[in-house]
Amino acid sequence: MVGLRAWATRRRSSVLVVLDALGGVSWVALGLSLALVWGSFVGFITRSEEDRPGGAAVGTAPPSDAFSYPEEIERERRHLFDVPVVHTDPRALGLVADAPPRRFRVEIPGARVASGPGESQTVASAGTQIGVKLHCSGAGVRCTPLSSERQSVLSRGDVAVWLWEVRAERAGTFSVALTVTSYLRDTDTVLVEKPPLIWSVDAVAPPADDDWLSWAGDLWRQVTEAITGLGGLAVSVSAIAAVIAMVIRRRLPAGEPDDDAGTAAPAPEAGRRPRPRPVRRVRRVRRVRSRLGRTARGARARQSSGSSTGAISS
């Protein structure tokens, strides 16, 4: 019995040792399996993010240098599309030296449209931010921007407008260059930039000051000023003459003899101005008296001639 118990004890110890060894191996295998599964999952997720358009790897940030990822630039270029660009023809501005500025306009209308009078058309690459620049080179020429340089055109229906004021300070010939650039989102990385459009523009001199129209205008201005001055002088002289006549009238004697009536005119009452003599009435009276006198003399002459004829006949 003692020997049997000892054998069973030895058997039990060996069985436990075998079981402990098998348990350690199973845990190691289980850990390795879990590690392989987790690694496969992480690799699948990372590969999916990299293959997705416009996506980036999880946990990675784009580098600061735009030219360090050429694959992204090529991918963005493939997403671009062409849009029409309608702009003012600089040769149709009609610039005049030292005159008010003219407007230069660039527009992406969102659809293909025909160019209007004094306009031209070109094509730009859209689907990102577009920058438009107007360069004016020449003596005395200024191109002042009235809008932002860069605007986003992300779809074919987007509309963008750029404006400038072009002013020539003196007559001459100068050049105008229009540049349209497509950028990578809001960075300074250039995706597409086509060759600039260049024009040669003439600014004419203002109308001469010594032409006949200007001479006629100056003459009319001088005549108008002279007439205005003479009118003021005439008004002043008339006022002075009226004052002098009033003073003289007040200093005249109260009454003067009337040659026609033969009697002195009554003195005017105090505080009342003398009434002027009726000149027209006196003239009419004189005419009537002269006619009556001539009639009477004619009647006497006829009467005397008749009496003398009767005496001769008798």
CSV table of C-alpha atoms in Angstrom, one decimal:
chain,number,residue,atom,x,y,z
A,1,MET,CA,0.0,0.0,0.0
A,2,VAL,CA,2.8,2.3,0.8
A,3,GLY,CA,4.5,1.7,-2.5
A,4,LEU,CA,1.2,2.2,-4.4
A,5,ARG,CA,0.6,5.5,-2.7
A,6,ALA,CA,4.1,6.7,-3.5
A,7,TRP,CA,3.7,5.7,-7.2
A,8,ALA,CA,0.4,7.6,-7.5
A,9,THR,CA,2.0,10.7,-5.9
A,10,ARG,CA,4.8,10.6,-8.5
A,11,ARG,CA,2.3,10.2,-11.3
A,12,ARG,CA,0.3,13.2,-10.1
A,13,SER,CA,3.3,15.4,-10.0
A,14,SER,CA,4.3,14.6,-13.6
A,15,VAL,CA,0.8,15.2,-14.8
A,16,LEU,CA,0.7,18.6,-13.2
A,17,VAL,CA,4.1,19.5,-14.7
A,18,VAL,CA,2.8,18.6,-18.2
A,19,LEU,CA,-0.4,20.6,-17.7
A,20,ASP,CA,1.6,23.7,-16.5
A,21,ALA,CA,3.8,23.5,-19.6
A,22,LEU,CA,0.8,23.2,-21.9
A,23,GLY,CA,-0.9,26.1,-20.3
A,24,GLY,CA,2.1,28.4,-20.8
A,25,VAL,CA,2.4,27.5,-24.5
A,26,SER,CA,-1.3,28.2,-25.0
A,27,TRP,CA,-1.1,31.7,-23.5
A,28,VAL,CA,1.9,32.5,-25.7
A,29,ALA,CA,0.1,31.3,-28.8
A,30,LEU,CA,-3.0,33.3,-27.8
A,31,GLY,CA,-0.9,36.5,-27.4
A,32,LEU,CA,0.8,36.1,-30.8
A,33,SER,CA,-2.6,35.6,-32.5
A,34,LEU,CA,-4.0,38.7,-31.0
A,35,ALA,CA,-1.0,40.7,-32.0
A,36,LEU,CA,-1.3,39.5,-35.6
A,37,VAL,CA,-5.0,40.3,-35.7
A,38,TRP,CA,-4.5,43.9,-34.3
A,39,GLY,CA,-1.6,44.6,-36.8
A,40,SER,CA,-3.7,43.5,-39.7
A,41,PHE,CA,-6.6,45.7,-38.6
A,42,VAL,CA,-4.4,48.8,-38.2
A,43,GLY,CA,-2.8,48.2,-41.6
A,44,PHE,CA,-6.2,47.9,-43.3
A,45,ILE,CA,-7.5,51.1,-41.8
A,46,THR,CA,-4.3,53.1,-42.8
A,47,ARG,CA,-4.4,51.7,-46.3
A,48,SER,CA,-8.0,52.7,-46.7
A,49,GLU,CA,-7.4,56.2,-45.6
A,50,GLU,CA,-4.5,56.6,-48.0
A,51,ASP,CA,-6.4,55.2,-51.0
A,52,ARG,CA,-9.5,57.5,-50.4
A,53,PRO,CA,-9.5,60.6,-52.7
A,54,GLY,CA,-8.4,63.7,-50.9
A,55,GLY,CA,-7.8,61.7,-47.7
A,56,ALA,CA,-4.7,61.5,-45.5
A,57,ALA,CA,-3.2,58.9,-43.3
A,58,VAL,CA,-4.5,58.7,-39.7
A,59,GLY,CA,-2.3,60.3,-37.3
A,60,THR,CA,-0.1,62.1,-39.9
A,61,ALA,CA,-0.1,65.8,-40.8
A,62,PRO,CA,0.7,67.3,-44.2
A,63,PRO,CA,4.3,68.6,-44.4
A,64,SER,CA,4.8,72.3,-44.2
A,65,ASP,CA,6.5,72.5,-47.7
A,66,ALA,CA,3.9,72.3,-50.4
A,67,PHE,CA,6.4,70.9,-52.9
A,68,SER,CA,7.2,67.9,-50.7
A,69,TYR,CA,4.0,66.0,-51.8
A,70,PRO,CA,3.8,65.9,-55.6
A,71,GLU,CA,1.2,63.2,-55.5
A,72,GLU,CA,-1.3,65.5,-53.9
A,73,ILE,CA,-0.5,68.2,-56.4
A,74,GLU,CA,-1.1,65.9,-59.3
A,75,ARG,CA,-4.3,64.6,-57.7
A,76,GLU,CA,-5.6,68.2,-57.3
A,77,ARG,CA,-4.7,69.0,-60.9
A,78,ARG,CA,-6.8,66.1,-62.1
A,79,HIS,CA,-9.8,67.6,-60.3
A,80,LEU,CA,-9.6,71.0,-62.1
A,81,PHE,CA,-11.9,72.0,-64.9
A,82,ASP,CA,-12.0,74.8,-67.4
A,83,VAL,CA,-14.3,77.9,-67.0
A,84,PRO,CA,-14.7,80.9,-69.3
A,85,VAL,CA,-13.2,84.2,-68.2
A,86,VAL,CA,-14.7,87.4,-69.7
A,87,HIS,CA,-12.5,90.5,-69.4
A,88,THR,CA,-12.4,94.1,-70.7
A,89,ASP,CA,-10.4,94.7,-73.8
A,90,PRO,CA,-7.8,97.4,-72.8
A,91,ARG,CA,-7.7,98.8,-76.3
A,92,ALA,CA,-11.4,99.7,-76.0
A,93,LEU,CA,-10.9,101.7,-72.8
A,94,GLY,CA,-10.2,105.0,-74.7
A,95,LEU,CA,-7.8,106.4,-72.2
A,96,VAL,CA,-7.2,110.1,-72.2
A,97,ALA,CA,-4.2,111.7,-70.4
A,98,ASP,CA,-5.1,113.4,-67.1
A,99,ALA,CA,-8.8,112.3,-67.4
A,100,PRO,CA,-11.0,110.3,-65.0
A,101,PRO,CA,-10.0,106.6,-64.6
A,102,ARG,CA,-11.6,103.8,-66.6
A,103,ARG,CA,-12.9,100.5,-65.2
A,104,PHE,CA,-11.2,97.2,-66.1
A,105,ARG,CA,-13.4,94.2,-65.3
A,106,VAL,CA,-12.7,90.4,-65.1
A,107,GLU,CA,-15.6,88.0,-64.5
A,108,ILE,CA,-16.1,84.3,-64.3
A,109,PRO,CA,-19.9,84.2,-65.1
A,110,GLY,CA,-20.5,80.6,-64.2
A,111,ALA,CA,-21.5,79.6,-67.7
A,112,ARG,CA,-20.2,80.1,-71.2
A,113,VAL,CA,-21.6,83.4,-72.5
A,114,ALA,CA,-20.8,85.6,-75.6
A,115,SER,CA,-18.5,88.5,-75.1
A,116,GLY,CA,-20.1,92.0,-75.1
A,117,PRO,CA,-18.9,95.2,-76.8
A,118,GLY,CA,-15.4,96.0,-75.8
A,119,GLU,CA,-14.8,92.6,-74.1
A,120,SER,CA,-12.7,89.5,-74.8
A,121,GLN,CA,-12.7,86.0,-73.5
A,122,THR,CA,-10.2,83.4,-72.3
A,123,VAL,CA,-10.2,80.1,-70.3
A,124,ALA,CA,-9.0,79.4,-66.7
A,125,SER,CA,-8.7,76.3,-64.6
A,126,ALA,CA,-11.2,76.3,-61.7
A,127,GLY,CA,-12.1,74.0,-58.8
A,128,THR,CA,-9.9,75.8,-56.3
A,129,GLN,CA,-8.8,79.4,-55.5
A,130,ILE,CA,-8.1,81.6,-58.5
A,131,GLY,CA,-5.9,84.7,-58.4
A,132,VAL,CA,-6.1,87.4,-61.1
A,133,LYS,CA,-3.5,90.1,-61.5
A,134,LEU,CA,-3.4,93.2,-63.8
A,135,HIS,CA,0.1,94.6,-64.4
A,136,CYS,CA,0.4,98.1,-66.0
A,137,SER,CA,3.9,99.1,-67.1
A,138,GLY,CA,4.7,102.5,-68.5
A,139,ALA,CA,5.4,106.1,-67.5
A,140,GLY,CA,2.4,107.7,-65.8
A,141,VAL,CA,0.1,104.7,-65.8
A,142,ARG,CA,-1.7,103.5,-62.7
A,143,CYS,CA,-3.8,100.3,-62.2
A,144,THR,CA,-5.5,100.4,-58.8
A,145,PRO,CA,-7.3,97.2,-57.7
A,146,LEU,CA,-10.8,97.5,-56.3
A,147,SER,CA,-11.3,93.8,-55.3
A,148,SER,CA,-9.4,91.0,-53.6
A,149,GLU,CA,-6.8,89.2,-55.7
A,150,ARG,CA,-7.9,85.6,-54.9
A,151,GLN,CA,-11.4,84.2,-55.0
A,152,SER,CA,-12.7,80.6,-54.7
A,153,VAL,CA,-14.3,79.0,-57.8
A,154,LEU,CA,-15.2,75.5,-56.7
A,155,SER,CA,-18.0,74.6,-59.1
A,156,ARG,CA,-19.1,75.5,-62.6
A,157,GLY,CA,-21.9,77.7,-61.3
A,158,ASP,CA,-19.7,79.9,-59.1
A,159,VAL,CA,-19.4,83.6,-60.1
A,160,ALA,CA,-16.3,85.8,-59.4
A,161,VAL,CA,-15.6,89.4,-60.3
A,162,TRP,CA,-12.4,91.4,-60.2
A,163,LEU,CA,-12.2,95.2,-60.8
A,164,TRP,CA,-9.4,97.8,-61.4
A,165,GLU,CA,-9.2,101.5,-62.1
A,166,VAL,CA,-6.8,102.3,-65.0
A,167,ARG,CA,-5.6,105.9,-65.2
A,168,ALA,CA,-3.1,107.6,-67.5
A,169,GLU,CA,-1.3,110.7,-66.2
A,170,ARG,CA,0.3,111.6,-69.5
A,171,ALA,CA,-0.1,110.6,-73.2
A,172,GLY,CA,2.0,107.7,-74.5
A,173,THR,CA,2.1,104.0,-75.1
A,174,PHE,CA,2.2,101.4,-72.3
A,175,SER,CA,1.5,97.7,-71.8
A,176,VAL,CA,-1.2,95.8,-69.8
A,177,ALA,CA,-0.7,92.2,-68.8
A,178,LEU,CA,-3.4,89.9,-67.3
A,179,THR,CA,-2.4,86.8,-65.3
A,180,VAL,CA,-4.8,84.1,-64.1
A,181,THR,CA,-3.4,81.6,-61.6
A,182,SER,CA,-5.0,78.5,-59.9
A,183,TYR,CA,-3.6,77.8,-56.4
A,184,LEU,CA,-3.7,74.7,-54.2
A,185,ARG,CA,-6.5,75.6,-51.8
A,186,ASP,CA,-5.4,78.6,-49.7
A,187,THR,CA,-1.7,78.0,-50.0
A,188,ASP,CA,0.9,79.7,-52.3
A,189,THR,CA,1.4,76.5,-54.3
A,190,VAL,CA,0.6,77.1,-58.0
A,191,LEU,CA,-1.4,74.3,-59.7
A,192,VAL,CA,-1.9,76.0,-63.1
A,193,GLU,CA,-0.8,79.3,-64.5
A,194,LYS,CA,-1.2,80.0,-68.2
A,195,PRO,CA,0.9,82.6,-70.1
A,196,PRO,CA,-0.2,86.1,-69.4
A,197,LEU,CA,-2.3,88.1,-71.9
A,198,ILE,CA,-0.4,91.2,-73.0
A,199,TRP,CA,-1.7,94.3,-74.8
A,200,SER,CA,-0.2,97.5,-76.0
A,201,VAL,CA,-2.4,100.5,-75.2
A,202,ASP,CA,-2.2,104.1,-76.3
A,203,ALA,CA,-3.3,107.1,-74.1
A,204,VAL,CA,-4.2,110.1,-76.2
A,205,ALA,CA,-3.5,113.7,-75.2
A,206,PRO,CA,-6.4,115.9,-74.0
A,207,PRO,CA,-7.9,118.4,-76.4
A,208,ALA,CA,-5.6,121.4,-77.1
A,209,ASP,CA,-6.4,124.7,-75.5
A,210,ASP,CA,-5.8,126.8,-78.6
A,211,ASP,CA,-8.3,125.3,-81.0
A,212,TRP,CA,-11.2,127.4,-82.4
A,213,LEU,CA,-13.7,125.9,-80.0
A,214,SER,CA,-11.7,126.8,-77.0
A,215,TRP,CA,-11.1,130.3,-78.5
A,216,ALA,CA,-14.8,130.8,-79.2
A,217,GLY,CA,-15.6,129.7,-75.6
A,218,ASP,CA,-13.0,132.1,-74.2
A,219,LEU,CA,-14.4,134.9,-76.3
A,220,TRP,CA,-18.0,134.2,-75.3
A,221,ARG,CA,-16.9,134.1,-71.7
A,222,GLN,CA,-15.2,137.5,-72.0
A,223,VAL,CA,-18.2,139.1,-73.8
A,224,THR,CA,-20.5,137.7,-71.1
A,225,GLU,CA,-18.4,139.2,-68.4
A,226,ALA,CA,-18.2,142.5,-70.2
A,227,ILE,CA,-22.0,142.7,-70.7
A,228,THR,CA,-22.5,141.8,-67.0
A,229,GLY,CA,-20.0,144.6,-66.0
A,230,LEU,CA,-21.7,147.1,-68.3
A,231,GLY,CA,-25.1,146.2,-67.0
A,232,GLY,CA,-23.9,146.8,-63.5
A,233,LEU,CA,-22.3,150.1,-64.5
A,234,ALA,CA,-25.6,151.2,-66.3
A,235,VAL,CA,-27.6,150.5,-63.2
A,236,SER,CA,-25.2,152.5,-61.1
A,237,VAL,CA,-25.3,155.4,-63.5
A,238,SER,CA,-29.1,155.4,-63.7
A,239,ALA,CA,-29.3,155.4,-59.9
A,240,ILE,CA,-26.9,158.4,-59.7
A,241,ALA,CA,-28.8,160.3,-62.4
A,242,ALA,CA,-32.1,159.7,-60.6
A,243,VAL,CA,-30.6,161.0,-57.4
A,244,ILE,CA,-29.3,164.1,-59.2
A,245,ALA,CA,-32.6,164.8,-60.9
A,246,MET,CA,-34.5,164.5,-57.6
A,247,VAL,CA,-32.1,166.9,-56.0
A,248,ILE,CA,-32.5,169.4,-58.8
A,249,ARG,CA,-36.3,169.2,-58.9
A,250,ARG,CA,-36.4,169.9,-55.2
A,251,ARG,CA,-34.2,173.0,-55.6
A,252,LEU,CA,-36.3,174.5,-58.5
A,253,PRO,CA,-38.6,177.7,-57.7
A,254,ALA,CA,-42.1,177.1,-56.8
A,255,GLY,CA,-43.7,178.6,-60.0
A,256,GLU,CA,-42.7,179.8,-63.5
A,257,PRO,CA,-44.6,182.1,-66.0
A,258,ASP,CA,-46.7,180.3,-68.5
A,259,ASP,CA,-46.1,181.8,-71.9
A,260,ASP,CA,-49.1,180.2,-73.5
A,261,ALA,CA,-51.7,181.0,-70.9
A,262,GLY,CA,-50.2,184.4,-70.1
A,263,THR,CA,-50.8,183.9,-66.4
A,264,ALA,CA,-48.6,182.7,-63.7
A,265,ALA,CA,-49.1,179.1,-62.5
A,266,PRO,CA,-50.4,178.9,-59.0
A,267,ALA,CA,-47.8,178.0,-56.4
A,268,PRO,CA,-48.1,174.5,-55.2
A,269,GLU,CA,-49.3,173.9,-51.7
A,270,ALA,CA,-46.8,173.1,-49.0
A,271,GLY,CA,-46.0,169.4,-48.8
A,272,ARG,CA,-47.3,168.6,-52.3
A,273,ARG,CA,-45.2,168.0,-55.3
A,274,PRO,CA,-45.9,170.2,-58.4
A,275,ARG,CA,-47.8,168.5,-61.1
A,276,PRO,CA,-46.1,168.5,-64.5
A,277,ARG,CA,-47.6,170.7,-67.2
A,278,PRO,CA,-49.6,168.8,-69.9
A,279,VAL,CA,-47.2,169.2,-72.8
A,280,ARG,CA,-49.3,167.3,-75.2
A,281,ARG,CA,-52.4,169.3,-74.4
A,282,VAL,CA,-50.6,172.6,-75.0
A,283,ARG,CA,-49.3,171.4,-78.3
A,284,ARG,CA,-52.8,170.4,-79.4
A,285,VAL,CA,-54.1,173.9,-78.3
A,286,ARG,CA,-51.4,175.6,-80.4
A,287,ARG,CA,-52.2,173.5,-83.4
A,288,VAL,CA,-56.0,174.3,-83.1
A,289,ARG,CA,-55.3,178.1,-82.8
A,290,SER,CA,-53.0,178.0,-85.8
A,291,ARG,CA,-55.6,176.3,-87.9
A,292,LEU,CA,-58.3,178.7,-86.8
A,293,GLY,CA,-56.1,181.7,-87.6
A,294,ARG,CA,-55.4,180.4,-91.1
A,295,THR,CA,-59.1,179.8,-91.7
A,296,ALA,CA,-60.0,183.3,-90.5
A,297,ARG,CA,-57.3,184.9,-92.7
A,298,GLY,CA,-58.5,182.8,-95.7
A,299,ALA,CA,-62.1,184.0,-95.1
A,300,ARG,CA,-61.0,187.6,-94.9
A,301,ALA,CA,-59.0,187.3,-98.0
A,302,ARG,CA,-61.9,185.8,-100.0
A,303,GLN,CA,-64.2,188.5,-98.7
A,304,SER,CA,-61.9,191.3,-99.7
A,305,SER,CA,-61.4,189.7,-103.1
A,306,GLY,CA,-65.1,189.5,-103.6
A,307,SER,CA,-65.7,193.1,-102.7
A,308,SER,CA,-63.0,194.3,-105.1
A,309,THR,CA,-64.5,192.2,-107.9
A,310,GLY,CA,-68.0,193.8,-107.3
A,311,ALA,CA,-66.6,197.3,-107.5
A,312,ILE,CA,-64.9,196.6,-110.7
A,313,SER,CA,-68.0,195.2,-112.3
A,314,SER,CA,-70.1,198.2,-111.2
